[in-house]
PDB file of N, CA and C in Angstrom:
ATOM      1  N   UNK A   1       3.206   1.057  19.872  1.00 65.00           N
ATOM      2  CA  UNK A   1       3.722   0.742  18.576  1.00 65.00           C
ATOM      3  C   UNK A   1       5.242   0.852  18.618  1.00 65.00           C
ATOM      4  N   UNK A   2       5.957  -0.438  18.307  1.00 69.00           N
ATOM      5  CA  UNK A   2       7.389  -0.214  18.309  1.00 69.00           C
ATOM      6  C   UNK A   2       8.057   0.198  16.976  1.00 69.00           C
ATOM      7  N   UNK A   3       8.517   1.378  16.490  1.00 74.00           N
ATOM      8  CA  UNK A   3       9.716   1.633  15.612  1.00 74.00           C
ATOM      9  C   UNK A   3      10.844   0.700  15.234  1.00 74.00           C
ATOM     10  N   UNK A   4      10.299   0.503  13.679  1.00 69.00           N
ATOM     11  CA  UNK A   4      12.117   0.084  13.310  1.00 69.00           C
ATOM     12  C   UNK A   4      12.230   0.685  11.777  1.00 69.00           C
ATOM     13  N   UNK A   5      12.974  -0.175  11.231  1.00 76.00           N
ATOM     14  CA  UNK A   5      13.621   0.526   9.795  1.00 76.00           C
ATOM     15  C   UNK A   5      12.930  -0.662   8.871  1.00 76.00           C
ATOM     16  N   UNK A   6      12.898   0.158   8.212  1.00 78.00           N
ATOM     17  CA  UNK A   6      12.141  -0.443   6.754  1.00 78.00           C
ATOM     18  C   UNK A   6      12.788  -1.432   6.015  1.00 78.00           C
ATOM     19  N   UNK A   7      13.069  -2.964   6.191  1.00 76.00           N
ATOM     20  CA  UNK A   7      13.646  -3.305   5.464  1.00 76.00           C
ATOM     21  C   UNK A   7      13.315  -3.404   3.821  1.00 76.00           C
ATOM     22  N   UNK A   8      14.289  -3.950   3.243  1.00 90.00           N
ATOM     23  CA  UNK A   8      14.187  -3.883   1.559  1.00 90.00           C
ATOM     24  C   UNK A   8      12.219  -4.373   1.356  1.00 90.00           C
ATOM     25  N   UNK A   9      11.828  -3.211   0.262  1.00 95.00           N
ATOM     26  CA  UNK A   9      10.722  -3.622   0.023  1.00 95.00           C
ATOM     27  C   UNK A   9      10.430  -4.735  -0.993  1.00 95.00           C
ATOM     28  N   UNK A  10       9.143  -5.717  -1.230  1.00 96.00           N
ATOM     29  CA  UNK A  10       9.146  -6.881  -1.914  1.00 96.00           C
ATOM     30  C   UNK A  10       8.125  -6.105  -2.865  1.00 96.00           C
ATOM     31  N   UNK A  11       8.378  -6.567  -4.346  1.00 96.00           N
ATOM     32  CA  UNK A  11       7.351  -6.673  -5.042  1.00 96.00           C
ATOM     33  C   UNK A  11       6.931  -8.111  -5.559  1.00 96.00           C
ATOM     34  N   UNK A  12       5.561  -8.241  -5.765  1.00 96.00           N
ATOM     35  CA  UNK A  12       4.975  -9.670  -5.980  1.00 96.00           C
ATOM     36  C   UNK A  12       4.029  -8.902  -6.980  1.00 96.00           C
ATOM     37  N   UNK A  13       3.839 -10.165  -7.984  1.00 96.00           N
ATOM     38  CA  UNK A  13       2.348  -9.900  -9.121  1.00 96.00           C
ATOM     39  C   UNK A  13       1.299 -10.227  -8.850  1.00 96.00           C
ATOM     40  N   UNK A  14       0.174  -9.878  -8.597  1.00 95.00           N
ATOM     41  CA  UNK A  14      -1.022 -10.212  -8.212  1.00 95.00           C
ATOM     42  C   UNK A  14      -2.009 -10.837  -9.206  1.00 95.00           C
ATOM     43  N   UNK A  15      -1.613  -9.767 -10.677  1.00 93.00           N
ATOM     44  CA  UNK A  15      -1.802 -10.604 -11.845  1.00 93.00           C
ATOM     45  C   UNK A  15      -0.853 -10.051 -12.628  1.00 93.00           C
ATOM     46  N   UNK A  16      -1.132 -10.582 -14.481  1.00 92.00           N
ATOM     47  CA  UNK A  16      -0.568  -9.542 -15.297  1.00 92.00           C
ATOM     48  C   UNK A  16      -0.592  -8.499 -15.248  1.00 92.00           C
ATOM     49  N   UNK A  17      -0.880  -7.694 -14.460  1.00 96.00           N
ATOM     50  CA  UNK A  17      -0.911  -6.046 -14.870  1.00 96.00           C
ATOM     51  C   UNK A  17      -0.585  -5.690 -13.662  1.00 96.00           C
ATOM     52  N   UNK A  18      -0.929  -5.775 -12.360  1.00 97.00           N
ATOM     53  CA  UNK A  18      -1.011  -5.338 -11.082  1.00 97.00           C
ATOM     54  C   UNK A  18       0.199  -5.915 -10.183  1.00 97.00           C
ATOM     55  N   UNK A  19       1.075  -5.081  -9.726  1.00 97.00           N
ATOM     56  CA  UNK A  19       1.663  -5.531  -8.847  1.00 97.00           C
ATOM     57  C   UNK A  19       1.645  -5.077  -7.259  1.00 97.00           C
ATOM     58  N   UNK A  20       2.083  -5.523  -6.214  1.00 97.00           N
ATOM     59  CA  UNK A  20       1.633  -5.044  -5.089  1.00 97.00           C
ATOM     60  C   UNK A  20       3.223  -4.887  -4.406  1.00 97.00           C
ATOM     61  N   UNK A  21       3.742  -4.019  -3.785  1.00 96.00           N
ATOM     62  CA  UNK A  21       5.088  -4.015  -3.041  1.00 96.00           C
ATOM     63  C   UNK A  21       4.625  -3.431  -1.563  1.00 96.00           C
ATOM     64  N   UNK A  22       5.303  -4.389  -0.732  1.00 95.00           N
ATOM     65  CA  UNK A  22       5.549  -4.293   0.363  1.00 95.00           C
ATOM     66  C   UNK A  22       6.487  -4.219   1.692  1.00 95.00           C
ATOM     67  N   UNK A  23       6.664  -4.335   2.606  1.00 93.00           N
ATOM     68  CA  UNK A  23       7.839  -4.995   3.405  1.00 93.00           C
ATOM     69  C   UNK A  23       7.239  -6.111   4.764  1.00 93.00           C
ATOM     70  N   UNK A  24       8.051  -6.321   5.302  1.00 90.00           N
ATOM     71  CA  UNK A  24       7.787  -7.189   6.602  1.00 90.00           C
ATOM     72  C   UNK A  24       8.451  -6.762   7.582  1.00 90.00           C
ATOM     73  N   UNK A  25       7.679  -6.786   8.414  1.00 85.00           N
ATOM     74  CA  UNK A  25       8.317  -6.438   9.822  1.00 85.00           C
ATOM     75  C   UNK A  25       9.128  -7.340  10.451  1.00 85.00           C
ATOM     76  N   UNK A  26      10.555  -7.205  10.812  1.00 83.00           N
ATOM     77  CA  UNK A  26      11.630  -7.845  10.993  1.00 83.00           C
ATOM     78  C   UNK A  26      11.429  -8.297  12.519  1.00 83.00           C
ATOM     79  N   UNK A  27      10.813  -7.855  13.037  1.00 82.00           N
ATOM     80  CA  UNK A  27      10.429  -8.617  14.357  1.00 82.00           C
ATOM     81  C   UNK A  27       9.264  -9.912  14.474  1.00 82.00           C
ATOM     82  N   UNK A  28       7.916  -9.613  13.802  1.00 87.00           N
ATOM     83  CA  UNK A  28       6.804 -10.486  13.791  1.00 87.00           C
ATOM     84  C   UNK A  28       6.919 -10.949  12.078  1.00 87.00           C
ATOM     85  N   UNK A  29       7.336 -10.486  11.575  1.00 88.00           N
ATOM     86  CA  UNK A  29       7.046 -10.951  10.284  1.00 88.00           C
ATOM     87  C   UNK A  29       5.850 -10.395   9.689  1.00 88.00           C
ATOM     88  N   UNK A  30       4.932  -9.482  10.023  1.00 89.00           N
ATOM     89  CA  UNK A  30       3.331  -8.988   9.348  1.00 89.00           C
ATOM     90  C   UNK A  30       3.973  -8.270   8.494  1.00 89.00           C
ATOM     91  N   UNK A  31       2.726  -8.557   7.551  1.00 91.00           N
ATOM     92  CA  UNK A  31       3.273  -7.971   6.111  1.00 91.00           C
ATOM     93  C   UNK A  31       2.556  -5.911   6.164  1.00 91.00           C
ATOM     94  N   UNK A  32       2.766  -5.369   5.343  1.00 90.00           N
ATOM     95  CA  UNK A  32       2.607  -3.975   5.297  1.00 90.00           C
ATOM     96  C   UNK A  32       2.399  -3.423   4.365  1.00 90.00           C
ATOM     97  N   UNK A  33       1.717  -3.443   3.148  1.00 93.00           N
ATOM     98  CA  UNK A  33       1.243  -2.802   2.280  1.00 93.00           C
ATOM     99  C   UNK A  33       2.113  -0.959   1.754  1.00 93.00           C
ATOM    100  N   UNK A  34       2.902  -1.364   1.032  1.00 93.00           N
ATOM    101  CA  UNK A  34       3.349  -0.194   0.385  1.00 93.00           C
ATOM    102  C   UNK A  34       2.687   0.879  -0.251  1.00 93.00           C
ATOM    103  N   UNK A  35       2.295  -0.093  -1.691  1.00 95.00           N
ATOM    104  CA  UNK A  35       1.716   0.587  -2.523  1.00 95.00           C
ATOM    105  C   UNK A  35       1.371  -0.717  -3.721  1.00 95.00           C
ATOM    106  N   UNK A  36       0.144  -0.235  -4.671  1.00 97.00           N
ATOM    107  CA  UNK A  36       0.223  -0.821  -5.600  1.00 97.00           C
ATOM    108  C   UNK A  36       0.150  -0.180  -6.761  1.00 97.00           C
ATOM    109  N   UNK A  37       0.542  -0.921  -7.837  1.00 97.00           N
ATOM    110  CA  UNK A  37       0.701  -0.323  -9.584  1.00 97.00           C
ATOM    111  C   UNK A  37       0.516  -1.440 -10.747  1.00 97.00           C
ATOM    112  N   UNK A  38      -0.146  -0.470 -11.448  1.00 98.00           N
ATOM    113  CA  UNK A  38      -0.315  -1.252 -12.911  1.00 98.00           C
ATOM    114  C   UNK A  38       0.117  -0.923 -13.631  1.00 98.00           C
ATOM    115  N   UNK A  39       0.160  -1.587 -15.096  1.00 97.00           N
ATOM    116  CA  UNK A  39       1.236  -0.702 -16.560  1.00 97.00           C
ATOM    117  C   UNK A  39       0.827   1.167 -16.124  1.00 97.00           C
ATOM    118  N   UNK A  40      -0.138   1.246 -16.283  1.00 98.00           N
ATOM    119  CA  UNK A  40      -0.272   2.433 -16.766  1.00 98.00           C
ATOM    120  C   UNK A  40       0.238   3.681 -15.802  1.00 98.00           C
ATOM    121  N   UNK A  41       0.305   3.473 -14.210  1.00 98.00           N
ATOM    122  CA  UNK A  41       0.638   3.691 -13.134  1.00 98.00           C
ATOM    123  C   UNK A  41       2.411   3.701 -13.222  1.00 98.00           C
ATOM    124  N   UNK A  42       3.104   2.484 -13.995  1.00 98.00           N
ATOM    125  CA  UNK A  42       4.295   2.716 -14.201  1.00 98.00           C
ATOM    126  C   UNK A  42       4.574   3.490 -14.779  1.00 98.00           C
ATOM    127  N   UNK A  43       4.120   3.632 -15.425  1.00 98.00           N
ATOM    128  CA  UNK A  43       4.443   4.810 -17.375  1.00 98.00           C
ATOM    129  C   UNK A  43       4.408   5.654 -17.210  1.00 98.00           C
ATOM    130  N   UNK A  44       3.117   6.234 -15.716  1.00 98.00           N
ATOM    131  CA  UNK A  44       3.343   7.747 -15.231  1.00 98.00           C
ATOM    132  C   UNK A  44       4.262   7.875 -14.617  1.00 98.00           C
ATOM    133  N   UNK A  45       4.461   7.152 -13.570  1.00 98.00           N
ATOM    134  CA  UNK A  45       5.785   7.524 -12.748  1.00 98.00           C
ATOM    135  C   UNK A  45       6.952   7.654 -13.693  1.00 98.00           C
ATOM    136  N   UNK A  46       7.617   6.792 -15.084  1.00 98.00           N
ATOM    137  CA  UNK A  46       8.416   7.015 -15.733  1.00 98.00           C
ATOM    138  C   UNK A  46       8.299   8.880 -16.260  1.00 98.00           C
ATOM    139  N   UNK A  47       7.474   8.691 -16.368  1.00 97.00           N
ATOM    140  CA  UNK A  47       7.261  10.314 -16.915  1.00 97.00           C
ATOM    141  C   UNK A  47       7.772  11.353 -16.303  1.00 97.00           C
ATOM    142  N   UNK A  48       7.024  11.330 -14.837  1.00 98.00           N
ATOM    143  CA  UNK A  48       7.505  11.854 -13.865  1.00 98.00           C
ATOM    144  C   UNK A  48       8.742  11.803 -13.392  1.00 98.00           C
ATOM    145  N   UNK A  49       9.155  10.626 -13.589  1.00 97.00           N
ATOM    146  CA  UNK A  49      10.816  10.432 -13.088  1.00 97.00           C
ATOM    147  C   UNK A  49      11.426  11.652 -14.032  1.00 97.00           C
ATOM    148  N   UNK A  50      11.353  11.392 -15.510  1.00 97.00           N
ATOM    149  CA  UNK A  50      11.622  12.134 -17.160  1.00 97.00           C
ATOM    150  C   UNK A  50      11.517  13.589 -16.147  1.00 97.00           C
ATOM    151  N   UNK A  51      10.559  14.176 -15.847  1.00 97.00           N
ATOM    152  CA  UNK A  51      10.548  15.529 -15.457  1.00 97.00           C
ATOM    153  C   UNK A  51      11.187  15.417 -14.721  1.00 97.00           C
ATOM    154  N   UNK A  52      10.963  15.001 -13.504  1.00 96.00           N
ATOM    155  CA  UNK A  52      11.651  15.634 -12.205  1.00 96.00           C
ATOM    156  C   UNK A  52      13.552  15.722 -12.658  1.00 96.00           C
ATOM    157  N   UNK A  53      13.600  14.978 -13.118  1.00 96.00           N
ATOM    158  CA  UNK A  53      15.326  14.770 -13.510  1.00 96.00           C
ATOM    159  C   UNK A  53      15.714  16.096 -14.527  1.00 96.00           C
ATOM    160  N   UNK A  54      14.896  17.085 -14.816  1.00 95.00           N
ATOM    161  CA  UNK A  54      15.606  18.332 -15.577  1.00 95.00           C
ATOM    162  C   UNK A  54      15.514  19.433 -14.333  1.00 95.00           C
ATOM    163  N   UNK A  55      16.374  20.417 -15.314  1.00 92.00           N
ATOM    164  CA  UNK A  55      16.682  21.069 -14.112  1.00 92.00           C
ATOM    165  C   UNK A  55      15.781  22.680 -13.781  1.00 92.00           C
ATOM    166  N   UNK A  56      15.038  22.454 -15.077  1.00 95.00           N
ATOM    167  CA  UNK A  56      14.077  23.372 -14.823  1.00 95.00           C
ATOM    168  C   UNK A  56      13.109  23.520 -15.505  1.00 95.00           C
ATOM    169  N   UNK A  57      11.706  23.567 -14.978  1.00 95.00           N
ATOM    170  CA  UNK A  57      10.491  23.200 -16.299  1.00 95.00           C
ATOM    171  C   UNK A  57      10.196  24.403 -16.669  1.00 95.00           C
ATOM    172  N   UNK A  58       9.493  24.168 -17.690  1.00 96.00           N
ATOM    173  CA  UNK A  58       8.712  25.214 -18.386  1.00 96.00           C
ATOM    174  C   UNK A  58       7.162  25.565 -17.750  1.00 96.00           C
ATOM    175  N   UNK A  59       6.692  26.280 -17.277  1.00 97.00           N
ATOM    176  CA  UNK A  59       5.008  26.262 -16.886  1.00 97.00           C
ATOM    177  C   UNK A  59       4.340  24.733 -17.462  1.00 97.00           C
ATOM    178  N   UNK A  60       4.313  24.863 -18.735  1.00 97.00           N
ATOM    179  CA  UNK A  60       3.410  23.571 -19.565  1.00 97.00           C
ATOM    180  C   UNK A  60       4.141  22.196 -18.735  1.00 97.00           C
ATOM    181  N   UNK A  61       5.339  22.449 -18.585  1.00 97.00           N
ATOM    182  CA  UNK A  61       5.786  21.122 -18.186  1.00 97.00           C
ATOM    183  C   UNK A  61       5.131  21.028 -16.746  1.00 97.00           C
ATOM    184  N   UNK A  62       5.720  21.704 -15.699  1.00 97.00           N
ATOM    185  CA  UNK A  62       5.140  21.992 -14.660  1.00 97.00           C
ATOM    186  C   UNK A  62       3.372  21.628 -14.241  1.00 97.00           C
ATOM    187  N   UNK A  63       3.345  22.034 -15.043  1.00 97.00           N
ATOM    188  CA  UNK A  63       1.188  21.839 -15.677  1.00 97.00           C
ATOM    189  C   UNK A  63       1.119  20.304 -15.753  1.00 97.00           C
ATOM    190  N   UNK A  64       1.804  20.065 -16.747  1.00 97.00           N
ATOM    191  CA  UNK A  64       1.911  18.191 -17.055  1.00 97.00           C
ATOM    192  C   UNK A  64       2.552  17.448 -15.500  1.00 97.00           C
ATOM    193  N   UNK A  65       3.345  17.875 -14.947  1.00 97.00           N
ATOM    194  CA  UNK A  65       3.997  17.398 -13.549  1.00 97.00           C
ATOM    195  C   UNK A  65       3.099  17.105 -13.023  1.00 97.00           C
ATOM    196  N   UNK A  66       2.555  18.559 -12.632  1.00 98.00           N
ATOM    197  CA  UNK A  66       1.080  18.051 -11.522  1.00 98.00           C
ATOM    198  C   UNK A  66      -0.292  17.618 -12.113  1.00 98.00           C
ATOM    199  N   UNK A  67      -0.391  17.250 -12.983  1.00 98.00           N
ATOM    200  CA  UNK A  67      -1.479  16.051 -13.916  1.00 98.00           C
ATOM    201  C   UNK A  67      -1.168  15.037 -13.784  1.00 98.00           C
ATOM    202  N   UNK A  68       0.343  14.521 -14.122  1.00 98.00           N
ATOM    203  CA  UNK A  68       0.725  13.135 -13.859  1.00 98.00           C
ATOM    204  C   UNK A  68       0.711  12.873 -12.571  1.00 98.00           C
ATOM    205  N   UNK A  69       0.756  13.629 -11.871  1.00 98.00           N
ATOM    206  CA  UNK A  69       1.191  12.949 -10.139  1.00 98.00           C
ATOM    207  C   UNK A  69      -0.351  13.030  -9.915  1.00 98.00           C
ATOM    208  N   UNK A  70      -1.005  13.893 -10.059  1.00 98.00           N
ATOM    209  CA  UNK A  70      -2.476  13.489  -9.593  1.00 98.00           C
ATOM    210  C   UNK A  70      -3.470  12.195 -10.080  1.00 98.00           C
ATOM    211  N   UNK A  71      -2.726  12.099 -11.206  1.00 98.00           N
ATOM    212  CA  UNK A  71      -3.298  10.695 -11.861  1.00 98.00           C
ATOM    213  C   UNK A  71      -2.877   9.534 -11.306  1.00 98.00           C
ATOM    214  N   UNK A  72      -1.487   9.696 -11.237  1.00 98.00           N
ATOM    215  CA  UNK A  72      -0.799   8.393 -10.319  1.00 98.00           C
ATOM    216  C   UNK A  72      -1.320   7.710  -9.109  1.00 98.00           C
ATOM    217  N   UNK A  73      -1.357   9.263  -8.708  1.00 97.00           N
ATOM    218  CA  UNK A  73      -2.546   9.248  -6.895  1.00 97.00           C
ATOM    219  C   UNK A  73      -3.552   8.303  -6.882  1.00 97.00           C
ATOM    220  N   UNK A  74      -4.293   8.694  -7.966  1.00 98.00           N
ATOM    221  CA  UNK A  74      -5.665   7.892  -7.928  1.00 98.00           C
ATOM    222  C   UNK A  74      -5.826   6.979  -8.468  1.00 98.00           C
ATOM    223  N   UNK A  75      -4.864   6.607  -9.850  1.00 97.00           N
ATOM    224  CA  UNK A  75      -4.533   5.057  -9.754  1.00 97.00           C
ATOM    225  C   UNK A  75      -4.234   4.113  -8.825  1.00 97.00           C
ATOM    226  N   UNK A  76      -3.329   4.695  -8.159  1.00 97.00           N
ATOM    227  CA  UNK A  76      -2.777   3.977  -6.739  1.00 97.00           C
ATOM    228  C   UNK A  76      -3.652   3.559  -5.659  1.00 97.00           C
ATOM    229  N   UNK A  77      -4.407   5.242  -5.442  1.00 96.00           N
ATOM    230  CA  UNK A  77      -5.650   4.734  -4.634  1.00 96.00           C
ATOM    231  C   UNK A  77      -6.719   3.907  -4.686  1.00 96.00           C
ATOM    232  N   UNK A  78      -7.276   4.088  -6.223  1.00 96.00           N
ATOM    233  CA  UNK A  78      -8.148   2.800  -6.860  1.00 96.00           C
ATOM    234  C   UNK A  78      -7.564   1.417  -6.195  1.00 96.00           C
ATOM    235  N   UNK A  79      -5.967   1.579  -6.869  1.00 97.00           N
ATOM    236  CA  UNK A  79      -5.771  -0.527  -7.052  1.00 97.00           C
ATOM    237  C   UNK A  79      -5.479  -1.018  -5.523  1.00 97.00           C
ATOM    238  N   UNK A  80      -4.929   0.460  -4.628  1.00 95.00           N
ATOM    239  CA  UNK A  80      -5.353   0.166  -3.439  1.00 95.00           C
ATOM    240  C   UNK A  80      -6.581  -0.452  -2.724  1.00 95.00           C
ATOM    241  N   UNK A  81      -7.431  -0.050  -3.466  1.00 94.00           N
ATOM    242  CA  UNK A  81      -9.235   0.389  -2.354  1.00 94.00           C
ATOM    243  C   UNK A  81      -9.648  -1.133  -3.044  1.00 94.00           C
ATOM    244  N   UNK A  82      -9.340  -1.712  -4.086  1.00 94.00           N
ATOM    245  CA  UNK A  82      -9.577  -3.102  -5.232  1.00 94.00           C
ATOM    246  C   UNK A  82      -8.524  -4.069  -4.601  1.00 94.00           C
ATOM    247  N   UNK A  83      -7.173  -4.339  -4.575  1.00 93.00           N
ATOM    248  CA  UNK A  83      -6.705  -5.248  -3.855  1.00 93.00           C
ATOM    249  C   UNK A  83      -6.217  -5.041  -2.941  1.00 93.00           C
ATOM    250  N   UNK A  84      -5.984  -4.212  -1.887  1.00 88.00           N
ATOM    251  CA  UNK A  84      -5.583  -4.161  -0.563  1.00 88.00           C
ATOM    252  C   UNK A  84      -6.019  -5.170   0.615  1.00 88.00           C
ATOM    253  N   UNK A  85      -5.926  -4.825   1.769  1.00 71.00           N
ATOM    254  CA  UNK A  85      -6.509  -5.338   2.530  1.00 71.00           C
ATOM    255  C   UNK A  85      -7.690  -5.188   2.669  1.00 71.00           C
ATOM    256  N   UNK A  86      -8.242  -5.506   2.809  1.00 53.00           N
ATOM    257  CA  UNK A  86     -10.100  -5.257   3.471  1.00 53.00           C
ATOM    258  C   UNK A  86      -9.997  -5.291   5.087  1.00 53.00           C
TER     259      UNK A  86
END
């Protein structure tokens, strides 16, 4: 397996709701599967962005941190395991 650097990642719509981002390998061109997201998948990460950007949580917040990121997870993994590769 040869190493290189990640060029800029692409996002494309798969439909209204779902998008899929990826990159290409600058040598062969094969595509590479990032990640995928839907509205609701965005809205957490906004959230999460909202937390992580203070400079110190409260327990409850902290509590909500790791709810949202576990939700994100398995959104991701869903729209993964639904449009990914097969």
């Amino acid at each position: 397996m040869k190493e290189f650097e990640i060029p800029n990642l692409i996002t494309t719509n798969i439909n209204h709701d779902v998008e899929r981002t990826f990159f290409r390998c600058p040598a062969c061109g094969k595509e590479y599967d990032s990640f995928y997201t839907n509205n609701q998948a965005r809205e957490i990460r906004t959230q999460i962005n909202k937390l992580r950007s203070k400079n110190t949580l409260s327990d409850k917040q902290k509590r909500k941190l790791r709810l949202y990121t576990k939700n994100l997870k398995a959104i991701m993994n869903s729209l993964k395991e639904e449009y990914g590769v097969q």
